[in-house]
PDB file of C-alpha atoms and ligand atoms in Angstrom:
ATOM      1  CA  MET A 280      30.798  19.563  -6.811  1.00 53.00           C
ATOM      2  CA  SER A 281      33.287  19.471  -3.971  1.00 49.00           C
ATOM      3  CA  GLN A 282      36.814  20.471  -4.941  1.00 66.00           C
ATOM      4  CA  GLU A 283      38.383  18.548  -2.087  1.00 84.00           C
ATOM      5  CA  PRO A 284      38.052  15.176  -0.356  1.00 89.00           C
ATOM      6  CA  PRO A 285      35.567  14.793   2.550  1.00 93.00           C
ATOM      7  CA  ARG A 286      36.817  16.103   5.897  1.00 94.00           C
ATOM      8  CA  MET A 287      36.140  13.744   8.805  1.00 95.00           C
ATOM      9  CA  ILE A 288      34.257  15.461  11.634  1.00 95.00           C
ATOM     10  CA  GLY A 289      33.537  12.141  13.378  1.00 94.00           C
ATOM     11  CA  PRO A 290      34.333   8.450  12.755  1.00 95.00           C
ATOM     12  CA  HIS A 291      31.328   8.264  10.388  1.00 96.00           C
ATOM     13  CA  SER A 292      30.694  11.956   9.657  1.00 97.00           C
ATOM     14  CA  PHE A 293      31.964  13.814   6.648  1.00 97.00           C
ATOM     15  CA  LEU A 294      32.060  17.509   5.762  1.00 98.00           C
ATOM     16  CA  LEU A 295      31.922  18.142   2.005  1.00 98.00           C
ATOM     17  CA  LYS A 296      33.139  21.721   1.885  1.00 98.00           C
ATOM     18  CA  GLY A 297      31.263  23.720  -0.787  1.00 98.00           C
ATOM     19  CA  PHE A 298      29.648  20.595  -2.286  1.00 98.00           C
ATOM     20  CA  ALA A 299      26.362  22.459  -2.991  1.00 98.00           C
ATOM     21  CA  SER A 300      27.838  25.871  -3.890  1.00 98.00           C
ATOM     22  CA  ALA A 301      27.094  25.676  -7.603  1.00 98.00           C
ATOM     23  CA  GLU A 302      23.457  24.717  -6.942  1.00 98.00           C
ATOM     24  CA  ALA A 303      22.836  27.089  -4.063  1.00 98.00           C
ATOM     25  CA  ALA A 304      20.936  29.765  -5.978  1.00 98.00           C
ATOM     26  CA  SER A 305      18.564  27.223  -7.521  1.00 98.00           C
ATOM     27  CA  LEU A 306      18.049  25.481  -4.143  1.00 98.00           C
ATOM     28  CA  LEU A 307      17.011  28.870  -2.721  1.00 98.00           C
ATOM     29  CA  VAL A 308      14.481  29.371  -5.530  1.00 98.00           C
ATOM     30  CA  ASP A 309      12.980  25.969  -4.665  1.00 98.00           C
ATOM     31  CA  ILE A 310      12.942  26.825  -0.931  1.00 98.00           C
ATOM     32  CA  THR A 311      10.999  30.013  -1.724  1.00 98.00           C
ATOM     33  CA  SER A 312       8.472  28.024  -3.739  1.00 98.00           C
ATOM     34  CA  ILE A 313       8.078  25.422  -0.958  1.00 98.00           C
ATOM     35  CA  GLY A 314       7.563  28.301   1.496  1.00 98.00           C
ATOM     36  CA  THR A 315       4.653  29.686  -0.516  1.00 98.00           C
ATOM     37  CA  GLN A 316       2.897  26.294  -0.198  1.00 98.00           C
ATOM     38  CA  SER A 317       3.944  25.321   3.354  1.00 99.00           C
ATOM     39  CA  PRO A 318       5.202  28.467   5.100  1.00 98.00           C
ATOM     40  CA  LEU A 319       8.218  28.518   7.401  1.00 98.00           C
ATOM     41  CA  ARG A 320       6.883  28.802  10.967  1.00 98.00           C
ATOM     42  CA  HIS A 321       7.981  28.554  14.578  1.00 98.00           C
ATOM     43  CA  MET A 322       6.882  25.197  15.954  1.00 98.00           C
ATOM     44  CA  THR A 323       6.282  24.720  19.667  1.00 98.00           C
ATOM     45  CA  THR A 324       7.568  22.041  21.996  1.00 96.00           C
ATOM     46  CA  ARG A 325       5.438  19.767  24.173  1.00 95.00           C
ATOM     47  CA  ARG A 326       6.189  22.153  27.043  1.00 96.00           C
ATOM     48  CA  GLY A 327       4.915  25.173  25.069  1.00 96.00           C
ATOM     49  CA  TYR A 328       8.225  26.800  24.119  1.00 96.00           C
ATOM     50  CA  GLN A 329       8.825  28.094  20.575  1.00 97.00           C
ATOM     51  CA  LEU A 330      11.759  26.666  18.643  1.00 98.00           C
ATOM     52  CA  ALA A 331      14.149  29.461  17.629  1.00 98.00           C
ATOM     53  CA  ALA A 332      14.505  28.279  14.026  1.00 98.00           C
ATOM     54  CA  GLN A 333      11.539  28.474  11.668  1.00 98.00           C
ATOM     55  CA  MET A 334      10.696  25.213   9.902  1.00 98.00           C
ATOM     56  CA  THR A 335       8.876  23.654   7.024  1.00 99.00           C
ATOM     57  CA  ASN A 336       9.265  20.382   5.106  1.00 99.00           C
ATOM     58  CA  CYS A 337       9.072  18.859   1.678  1.00 99.00           C
ATOM     59  CA  GLY A 338       8.772  15.195   0.791  1.00 98.00           C
ATOM     60  CA  GLN A 339       6.350  12.360   1.572  1.00 98.00           C
ATOM     61  CA  LEU A 340       6.571  13.233   5.271  1.00 98.00           C
ATOM     62  CA  GLY A 341       7.399  16.210   7.429  1.00 98.00           C
ATOM     63  CA  TRP A 342       8.782  16.594  10.937  1.00 98.00           C
ATOM     64  CA  VAL A 343       6.455  18.439  13.313  1.00 98.00           C
ATOM     65  CA  SER A 344       6.510  19.478  16.961  1.00 98.00           C
ATOM     66  CA  ASP A 345       3.520  20.636  19.012  1.00 97.00           C
ATOM     67  CA  SER A 346       1.837  20.089  22.377  1.00 97.00           C
ATOM     68  CA  LYS A 347       1.676  16.363  21.603  1.00 97.00           C
ATOM     69  CA  GLY A 348       5.432  16.089  21.020  1.00 96.00           C
ATOM     70  CA  TYR A 349       7.640  15.304  18.017  1.00 95.00           C
ATOM     71  CA  ARG A 350       6.674  13.106  15.067  1.00 97.00           C
ATOM     72  CA  TYR A 351       6.653  12.736  11.296  1.00 98.00           C
ATOM     73  CA  GLN A 352       3.361  13.137   9.468  1.00 98.00           C
ATOM     74  CA  THR A 353       2.158  13.247   5.858  1.00 98.00           C
ATOM     75  CA  ASP A 354       0.183  16.499   6.197  1.00 98.00           C
ATOM     76  CA  ASP A 355       1.259  20.013   7.101  1.00 98.00           C
ATOM     77  CA  PRO A 356      -0.756  20.917  10.238  1.00 98.00           C
ATOM     78  CA  LEU A 357      -0.762  24.589   9.156  1.00 98.00           C
ATOM     79  CA  THR A 358      -2.414  24.016   5.756  1.00 98.00           C
ATOM     80  CA  GLY A 359      -4.077  20.636   6.254  1.00 98.00           C
ATOM     81  CA  GLN A 360      -2.522  19.609   2.931  1.00 98.00           C
ATOM     82  CA  ALA A 361       0.269  17.206   2.017  1.00 98.00           C
ATOM     83  CA  TRP A 362       3.767  18.693   2.277  1.00 99.00           C
ATOM     84  CA  PRO A 363       5.127  19.985  -1.054  1.00 98.00           C
ATOM     85  CA  ALA A 364       6.915  17.304  -3.075  1.00 98.00           C
ATOM     86  CA  MET A 365      10.682  17.043  -2.728  1.00 98.00           C
ATOM     87  CA  PRO A 366      12.234  18.654  -5.826  1.00 98.00           C
ATOM     88  CA  THR A 367      14.227  16.142  -7.896  1.00 98.00           C
ATOM     89  CA  SER A 368      17.286  18.393  -7.585  1.00 97.00           C
ATOM     90  CA  PHE A 369      17.111  18.063  -3.745  1.00 98.00           C
ATOM     91  CA  LEU A 370      16.873  14.274  -3.954  1.00 98.00           C
ATOM     92  CA  LEU A 371      19.766  13.987  -6.404  1.00 98.00           C
ATOM     93  CA  LEU A 372      21.982  16.269  -4.325  1.00 98.00           C
ATOM     94  CA  ALA A 373      21.287  14.306  -1.114  1.00 98.00           C
ATOM     95  CA  LYS A 374      21.863  10.937  -2.801  1.00 98.00           C
ATOM     96  CA  SER A 375      25.056  12.134  -4.444  1.00 97.00           C
ATOM     97  CA  ALA A 376      26.469  13.516  -1.163  1.00 97.00           C
ATOM     98  CA  ALA A 377      25.613  10.264   0.677  1.00 97.00           C
ATOM     99  CA  GLN A 378      27.191   8.169  -2.071  1.00 96.00           C
ATOM    100  CA  HIS A 379      30.330  10.311  -1.913  1.00 95.00           C
ATOM    101  CA  CYS A 380      30.664   9.209   1.716  1.00 95.00           C
ATOM    102  CA  GLY A 381      30.011   5.508   1.126  1.00 95.00           C
ATOM    103  CA  PHE A 382      26.230   5.370   1.690  1.00 96.00           C
ATOM    104  CA  ASP A 383      24.908   3.866  -1.523  1.00 96.00           C
ATOM    105  CA  ASN A 384      21.217   3.307  -0.859  1.00 93.00           C
ATOM    106  CA  PHE A 385      20.039   6.551   0.680  1.00 97.00           C
ATOM    107  CA  ILE A 386      16.529   7.477  -0.453  1.00 97.00           C
ATOM    108  CA  PRO A 387      15.271  10.254   1.835  1.00 98.00           C
ATOM    109  CA  ASP A 388      11.519  10.667   2.330  1.00 98.00           C
ATOM    110  CA  VAL A 389      11.805  13.958   4.260  1.00 98.00           C
ATOM    111  CA  CYS A 390      13.630  17.209   3.782  1.00 98.00           C
ATOM    112  CA  LEU A 391      13.283  19.398   6.885  1.00 98.00           C
ATOM    113  CA  ILE A 392      14.024  23.047   6.105  1.00 99.00           C
ATOM    114  CA  ASN A 393      15.245  25.218   8.991  1.00 98.00           C
ATOM    115  CA  ARG A 394      15.620  28.997   8.777  1.00 98.00           C
ATOM    116  CA  TYR A 395      17.757  30.811  11.341  1.00 98.00           C
ATOM    117  CA  TYR A 396      18.031  34.557  11.865  1.00 98.00           C
ATOM    118  CA  PRO A 397      20.860  36.056  13.954  1.00 98.00           C
ATOM    119  CA  ARG A 398      20.723  34.951  17.640  1.00 98.00           C
ATOM    120  CA  ALA A 399      18.641  31.848  16.813  1.00 98.00           C
ATOM    121  CA  GLY A 400      20.286  28.492  17.509  1.00 98.00           C
ATOM    122  CA  MET A 401      19.337  24.912  18.277  1.00 98.00           C
ATOM    123  CA  SER A 402      20.140  23.390  21.651  1.00 96.00           C
ATOM    124  CA  LEU A 403      21.848  19.997  21.971  1.00 97.00           C
ATOM    125  CA  HIS A 404      19.532  17.151  20.967  1.00 97.00           C
ATOM    126  CA  GLN A 405      19.491  13.733  19.305  1.00 96.00           C
ATOM    127  CA  ASP A 406      17.529  12.923  16.137  1.00 96.00           C
ATOM    128  CA  LYS A 407      15.733   9.712  17.020  1.00 93.00           C
ATOM    129  CA  ASP A 408      12.237  10.040  15.574  1.00 92.00           C
ATOM    130  CA  GLU A 409      13.280   8.036  12.497  1.00 94.00           C
ATOM    131  CA  LYS A 410      12.746   4.270  12.097  1.00 91.00           C
ATOM    132  CA  ASP A 411      16.090   3.084  10.777  1.00 92.00           C
ATOM    133  CA  PHE A 412      19.231   4.581  12.311  1.00 92.00           C
ATOM    134  CA  SER A 413      21.409   2.754   9.767  1.00 92.00           C
ATOM    135  CA  GLN A 414      20.271   5.369   7.227  1.00 95.00           C
ATOM    136  CA  PRO A 415      22.505   8.462   7.223  1.00 97.00           C
ATOM    137  CA  ILE A 416      21.424  12.092   7.536  1.00 98.00           C
ATOM    138  CA  VAL A 417      22.549  14.651   4.960  1.00 98.00           C
ATOM    139  CA  SER A 418      22.493  18.379   5.666  1.00 98.00           C
ATOM    140  CA  VAL A 419      23.038  21.366   3.370  1.00 98.00           C
ATOM    141  CA  SER A 420      23.896  24.818   4.734  1.00 99.00           C
ATOM    142  CA  LEU A 421      22.972  27.986   2.825  1.00 99.00           C
ATOM    143  CA  GLY A 422      23.449  31.663   3.666  1.00 99.00           C
ATOM    144  CA  ILE A 423      25.192  33.083   6.723  1.00 98.00           C
ATOM    145  CA  PRO A 424      27.559  30.775   8.642  1.00 98.00           C
ATOM    146  CA  ALA A 425      26.798  28.817  11.802  1.00 98.00           C
ATOM    147  CA  VAL A 426      28.832  26.894  14.357  1.00 98.00           C
ATOM    148  CA  PHE A 427      27.775  23.240  14.514  1.00 98.00           C
ATOM    149  CA  LEU A 428      28.339  21.584  17.900  1.00 98.00           C
ATOM    150  CA  PHE A 429      28.936  17.845  17.882  1.00 97.00           C
ATOM    151  CA  GLY A 430      28.822  15.905  21.137  1.00 98.00           C
ATOM    152  CA  GLY A 431      28.681  12.276  22.155  1.00 98.00           C
ATOM    153  CA  LEU A 432      26.000   9.783  23.085  1.00 97.00           C
ATOM    154  CA  ARG A 433      25.343  11.529  26.406  1.00 97.00           C
ATOM    155  CA  ARG A 434      24.167  15.129  26.688  1.00 97.00           C
ATOM    156  CA  SER A 435      27.010  15.879  29.121  1.00 97.00           C
ATOM    157  CA  ASP A 436      29.750  14.712  26.712  1.00 98.00           C
ATOM    158  CA  THR A 437      32.084  17.456  25.482  1.00 97.00           C
ATOM    159  CA  THR A 438      31.355  19.000  22.075  1.00 97.00           C
ATOM    160  CA  THR A 439      33.565  19.956  19.165  1.00 97.00           C
ATOM    161  CA  ALA A 440      32.745  23.010  17.040  1.00 98.00           C
ATOM    162  CA  THR A 441      32.722  23.068  13.225  1.00 97.00           C
ATOM    163  CA  LEU A 442      31.934  26.117  11.100  1.00 98.00           C
ATOM    164  CA  LEU A 443      29.258  25.415   8.482  1.00 98.00           C
ATOM    165  CA  GLU A 444      29.273  27.870   5.593  1.00 98.00           C
ATOM    166  CA  HIS A 445      27.219  28.501   2.478  1.00 98.00           C
ATOM    167  CA  GLY A 446      27.270  25.432   0.214  1.00 98.00           C
ATOM    168  CA  ASP A 447      28.661  23.034   2.817  1.00 98.00           C
ATOM    169  CA  VAL A 448      27.155  19.547   2.970  1.00 98.00           C
ATOM    170  CA  VAL A 449      27.559  17.159   5.909  1.00 98.00           C
ATOM    171  CA  VAL A 450      26.801  13.437   5.990  1.00 98.00           C
ATOM    172  CA  TRP A 451      26.297  11.678   9.348  1.00 97.00           C
ATOM    173  CA  GLY A 452      26.086   7.906   9.531  1.00 95.00           C
ATOM    174  CA  ASP A 453      26.394   4.760  11.594  1.00 93.00           C
ATOM    175  CA  GLU A 454      27.391   5.403  15.208  1.00 91.00           C
ATOM    176  CA  ASP A 455      27.529   9.181  14.718  1.00 97.00           C
ATOM    177  CA  ARG A 456      23.851   9.170  13.797  1.00 96.00           C
ATOM    178  CA  LEU A 457      22.721   9.246  17.442  1.00 96.00           C
ATOM    179  CA  ARG A 458      25.248  11.725  18.790  1.00 98.00           C
ATOM    180  CA  PHE A 459      24.003  14.896  20.471  1.00 98.00           C
ATOM    181  CA  HIS A 460      24.358  17.960  18.249  1.00 98.00           C
ATOM    182  CA  GLY A 461      23.250  21.563  18.073  1.00 98.00           C
ATOM    183  CA  ILE A 462      23.765  24.960  16.488  1.00 98.00           C
ATOM    184  CA  ALA A 463      25.305  27.842  18.472  1.00 98.00           C
ATOM    185  CA  PRO A 464      23.307  31.101  18.343  1.00 98.00           C
ATOM    186  CA  LEU A 465      24.112  32.722  14.995  1.00 98.00           C
ATOM    187  CA  LYS A 466      26.083  35.948  14.833  1.00 98.00           C
ATOM    188  CA  LEU A 467      24.785  38.867  12.824  1.00 98.00           C
ATOM    189  CA  ALA A 468      26.017  38.549   9.242  1.00 98.00           C
ATOM    190  CA  HIS A 469      24.899  39.122   5.675  1.00 98.00           C
ATOM    191  CA  HIS A 470      24.983  36.809   2.673  1.00 98.00           C
ATOM    192  CA  PRO A 471      24.327  38.075  -0.868  1.00 98.00           C
ATOM    193  CA  LEU A 472      21.854  35.253  -1.618  1.00 98.00           C
ATOM    194  CA  THR A 473      19.940  35.059   1.690  1.00 98.00           C
ATOM    195  CA  GLY A 474      20.380  38.418   3.429  1.00 98.00           C
ATOM    196  CA  GLN A 475      20.580  37.992   7.216  1.00 98.00           C
ATOM    197  CA  CYS A 476      19.527  34.371   7.409  1.00 98.00           C
ATOM    198  CA  ARG A 477      20.774  30.804   7.207  1.00 99.00           C
ATOM    199  CA  PHE A 478      18.859  27.875   5.756  1.00 99.00           C
ATOM    200  CA  ASN A 479      19.625  24.287   6.571  1.00 98.00           C
ATOM    201  CA  LEU A 480      18.172  21.402   4.601  1.00 98.00           C
ATOM    202  CA  THR A 481      18.202  18.115   6.505  1.00 98.00           C
ATOM    203  CA  PHE A 482      17.480  14.991   4.502  1.00 98.00           C
ATOM    204  CA  ARG A 483      16.292  11.924   6.378  1.00 98.00           C
ATOM    205  CA  ARG A 484      14.698   8.563   5.808  1.00 97.00           C
ATOM    206  CA  ALA A 485      11.953   8.643   8.452  1.00 97.00           C
ATOM    207  CA  HIS A 486       9.809   5.613   7.517  1.00 97.00           C
TER     208      HIS A 486
HETATM  209  C1  MD3 B 106      24.216  14.962  13.503  1.00 91.87           C
HETATM  210  N1  MD3 B 106      19.705  20.792  12.339  1.00 91.87           N
HETATM  211  O1  MD3 B 106      17.230  19.765  12.152  1.00 91.87           O
HETATM  212  S1  MD3 B 106      22.370  20.102  10.679  1.00 91.87           S
HETATM  213  C2  MD3 B 106      17.994  19.218  12.986  1.00 91.87           C
HETATM  214  O2  MD3 B 106      21.900  23.179  11.105  1.00 91.87           O
HETATM  215  C3  MD3 B 106      19.346  19.784  13.151  1.00 91.87           C
HETATM  216  O3  MD3 B 106      19.768  23.135  11.241  1.00 91.87           O
HETATM  217  C4  MD3 B 106      20.936  21.524  12.459  1.00 91.87           C
HETATM  218  O4  MD3 B 106      20.049  19.337  13.989  1.00 91.87           O
HETATM  219  C5  MD3 B 106      20.881  22.692  11.521  1.00 91.87           C
HETATM  220  O5  MD3 B 106      17.705  18.243  13.656  1.00 91.87           O
HETATM  221  C6  MD3 B 106      22.170  20.717  12.280  1.00 91.87           C
HETATM  222  C7  MD3 B 106      22.368  18.578  10.901  1.00 91.87           C
HETATM  223  C8  MD3 B 106      22.263  17.397  11.626  1.00 91.87           C
HETATM  224  C9  MD3 B 106      21.058  16.777  11.567  1.00 91.87           C
HETATM  225  C10 MD3 B 106      20.909  15.585  12.166  1.00 91.87           C
HETATM  226  C11 MD3 B 106      21.967  14.963  12.817  1.00 91.87           C
HETATM  227  C12 MD3 B 106      23.313  16.824  12.257  1.00 91.87           C
HETATM  228  C13 MD3 B 106      23.181  15.594  12.863  1.00 91.87           C
HETATM  229  C14 MD3 B 106      21.817  13.721  13.416  1.00 91.87           C
HETATM  230  C15 MD3 B 106      22.869  13.115  14.031  1.00 91.87           C
HETATM  231  C16 MD3 B 106      24.073  13.734  14.086  1.00 91.87           C
HETATM  232 FE1   FE B 107      19.200  17.439  14.739  1.00 91.87          FE
END
């Protein structure tokens, strides 16, 4: 559990420094198991570009991107099977982090898993493929650090930078939910539990 109170990174965004540290090793075991069922892969955009982070999902739904665009769907297009179930430990961690920040009724149906190697990043975007923007988003960072860029409601708004390290959990809600955000290209680093990579778990209520 977090040893310190939430740090505000926006009017409705909270950084819980080290909140998942104690569980990190077991989360990584679960990520490995999910990856044997629904492998991490580079998805492509509608315009045919590959996303720099590799992705998979667990839960009732998964986020996918391909030549038809972005959406949530119940089956993994790579395997033709349902996404692996969300481990109970993932669900409890996400609910507990949300509750810590004042969101009492968060029941995510998706956990998107991103894997970044050095030099991979994620350009500024909004997450708006979900139905109900009053539901928060919870993210868990594992492995090597990354710089999270947080903008405004317009792409051209200035961004602030926050370092996300192993075990950090962030909760985004209310008006911060639709702000542009991204991940700066990762610097080469090593973490004892993940080697040269960073995982990010993003919990959402999509439907
Ligand atoms: C802020 N992932 O998967 S974490 C994403 O570290 C994504 O992998 C980044 O952006 C990562 O879409 C950033 C979290 C995050 C997710 C959704 C948000 C931050 C957000 C939605 C609104 C505001
Ligand atoms: Fe996002």
